[in-house]
Structures are given as C-alpha cells and as structure tokens.
Coordinates of N, CA and C in Angstrom, one line a residue:
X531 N -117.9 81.2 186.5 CA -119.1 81.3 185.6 C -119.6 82.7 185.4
X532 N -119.5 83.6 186.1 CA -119.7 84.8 186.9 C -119.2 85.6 185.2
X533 N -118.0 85.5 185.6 CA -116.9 86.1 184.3 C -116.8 86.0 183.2
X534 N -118.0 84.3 182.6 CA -117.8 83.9 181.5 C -118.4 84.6 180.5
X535 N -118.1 84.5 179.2 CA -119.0 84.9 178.3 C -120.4 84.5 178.0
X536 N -121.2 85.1 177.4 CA -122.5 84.7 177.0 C -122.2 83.3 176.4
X537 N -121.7 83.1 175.2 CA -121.2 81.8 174.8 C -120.9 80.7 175.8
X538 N -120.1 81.1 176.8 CA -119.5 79.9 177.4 C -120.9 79.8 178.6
X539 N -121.5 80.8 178.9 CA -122.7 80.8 179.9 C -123.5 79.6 179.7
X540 N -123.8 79.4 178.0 CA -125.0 79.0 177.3 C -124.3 77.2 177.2
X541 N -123.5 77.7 177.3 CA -122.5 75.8 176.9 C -122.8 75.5 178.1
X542 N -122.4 76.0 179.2 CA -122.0 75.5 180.3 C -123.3 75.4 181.1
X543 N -124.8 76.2 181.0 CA -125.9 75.4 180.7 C -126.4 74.5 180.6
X544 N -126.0 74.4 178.6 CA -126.6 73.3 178.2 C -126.2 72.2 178.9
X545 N -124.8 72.1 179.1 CA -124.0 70.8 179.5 C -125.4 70.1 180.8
X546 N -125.5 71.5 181.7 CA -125.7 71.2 183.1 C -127.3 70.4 182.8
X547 N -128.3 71.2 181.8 CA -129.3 70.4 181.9 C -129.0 69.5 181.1
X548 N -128.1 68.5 180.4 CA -128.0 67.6 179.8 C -127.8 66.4 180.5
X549 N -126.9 66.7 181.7 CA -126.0 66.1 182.6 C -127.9 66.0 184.3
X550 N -128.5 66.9 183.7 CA -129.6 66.7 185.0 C -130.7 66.1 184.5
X551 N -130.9 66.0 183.1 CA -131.6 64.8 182.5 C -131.4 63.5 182.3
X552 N -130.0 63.4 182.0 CA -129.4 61.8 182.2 C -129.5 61.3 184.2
X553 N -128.7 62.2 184.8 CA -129.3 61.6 186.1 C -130.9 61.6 186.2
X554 N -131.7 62.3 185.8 CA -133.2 62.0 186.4 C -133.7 60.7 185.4
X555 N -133.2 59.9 184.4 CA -133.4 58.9 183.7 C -132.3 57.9 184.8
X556 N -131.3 58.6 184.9 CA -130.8 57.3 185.7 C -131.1 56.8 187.1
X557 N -131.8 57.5 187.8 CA -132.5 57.6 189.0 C -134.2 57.2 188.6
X558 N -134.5 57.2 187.9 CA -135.6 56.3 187.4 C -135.7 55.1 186.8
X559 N -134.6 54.4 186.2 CA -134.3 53.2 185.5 C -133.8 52.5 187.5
X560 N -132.9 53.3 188.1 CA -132.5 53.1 189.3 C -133.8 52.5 190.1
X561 N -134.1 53.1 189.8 CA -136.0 52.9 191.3 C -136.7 51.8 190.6
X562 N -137.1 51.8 189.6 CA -137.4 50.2 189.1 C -136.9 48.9 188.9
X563 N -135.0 49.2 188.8 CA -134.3 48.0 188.8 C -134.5 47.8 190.5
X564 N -134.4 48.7 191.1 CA -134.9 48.1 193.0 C -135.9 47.3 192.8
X565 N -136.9 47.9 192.2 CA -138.6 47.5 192.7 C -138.7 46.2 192.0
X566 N -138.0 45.8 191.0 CA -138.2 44.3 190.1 C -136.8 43.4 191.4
X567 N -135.7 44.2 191.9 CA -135.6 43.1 192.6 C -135.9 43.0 193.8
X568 N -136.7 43.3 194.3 CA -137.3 43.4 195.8 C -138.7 42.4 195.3
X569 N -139.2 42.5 193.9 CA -140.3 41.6 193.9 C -139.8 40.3 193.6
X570 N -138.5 40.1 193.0 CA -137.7 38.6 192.8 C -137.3 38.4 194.0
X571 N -136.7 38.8 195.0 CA -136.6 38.3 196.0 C -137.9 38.0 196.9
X572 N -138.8 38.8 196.5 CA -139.7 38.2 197.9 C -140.3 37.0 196.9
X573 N -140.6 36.8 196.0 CA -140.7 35.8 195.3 C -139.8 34.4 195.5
X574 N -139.0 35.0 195.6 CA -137.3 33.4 196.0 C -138.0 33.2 197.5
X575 N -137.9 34.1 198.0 CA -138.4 34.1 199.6 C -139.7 33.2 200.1
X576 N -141.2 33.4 198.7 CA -141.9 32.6 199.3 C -141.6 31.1 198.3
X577 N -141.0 30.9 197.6 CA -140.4 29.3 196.9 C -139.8 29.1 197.7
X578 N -138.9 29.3 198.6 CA -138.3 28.6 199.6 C -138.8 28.4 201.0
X579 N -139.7 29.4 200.9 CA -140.6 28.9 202.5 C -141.7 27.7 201.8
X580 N -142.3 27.6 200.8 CA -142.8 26.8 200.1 C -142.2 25.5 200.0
X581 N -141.0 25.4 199.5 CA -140.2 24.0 199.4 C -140.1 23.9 200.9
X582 N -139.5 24.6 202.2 CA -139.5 23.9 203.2 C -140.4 23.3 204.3
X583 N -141.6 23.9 203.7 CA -142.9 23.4 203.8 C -143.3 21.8 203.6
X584 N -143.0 21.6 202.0 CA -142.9 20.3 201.8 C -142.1 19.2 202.2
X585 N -141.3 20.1 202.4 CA -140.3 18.7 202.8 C -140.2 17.7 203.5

C-alpha cells in the first residue's frame, strides 16, 4: 500500500470504506434478526408453557 500510487491509494480506500459500510449494515440487519428471534422464541416458549398448563 506503502508503494502504491496516489491512484491506487484512493481505490484501495474507497474499496475499504465501501466494504466497512456494508459490514456495519450487516452487523445491524444481524443484531435485529437476533432480537426478532429471541422474541419469537420466548413467545413459542410461553405458548407452550401455556398449552401445558391446560392440558
């Protein structure tokens, strides 16, 4: 990187914050798809302690 040109400096950059915005969207789409299924499971969790309640 050291050796590159101004050109290739600027590409290889861009790439890098391109590539560090897609992970910070994918680590955010990540942390909500957790948090929707941690609330569907504890959701299944209390329908099943519920049905074996009735039973």
């Amino acid at each position: 990187f050291v050796n590159s040109s101004n050109a290739m400096k600027s590409k290889i950059l861009q790439a890098a914050i391109e590539i560090d915005e897609d992970y910070r969207e994918y680590i955010q789409n990540r942390d909500r798809g957790d948090k929707i299924i941690q609330l569907k499971n504890k959701e299944d969790n209390q329908k099943s302690q519920n049905s074996l309640l009735f039973q």
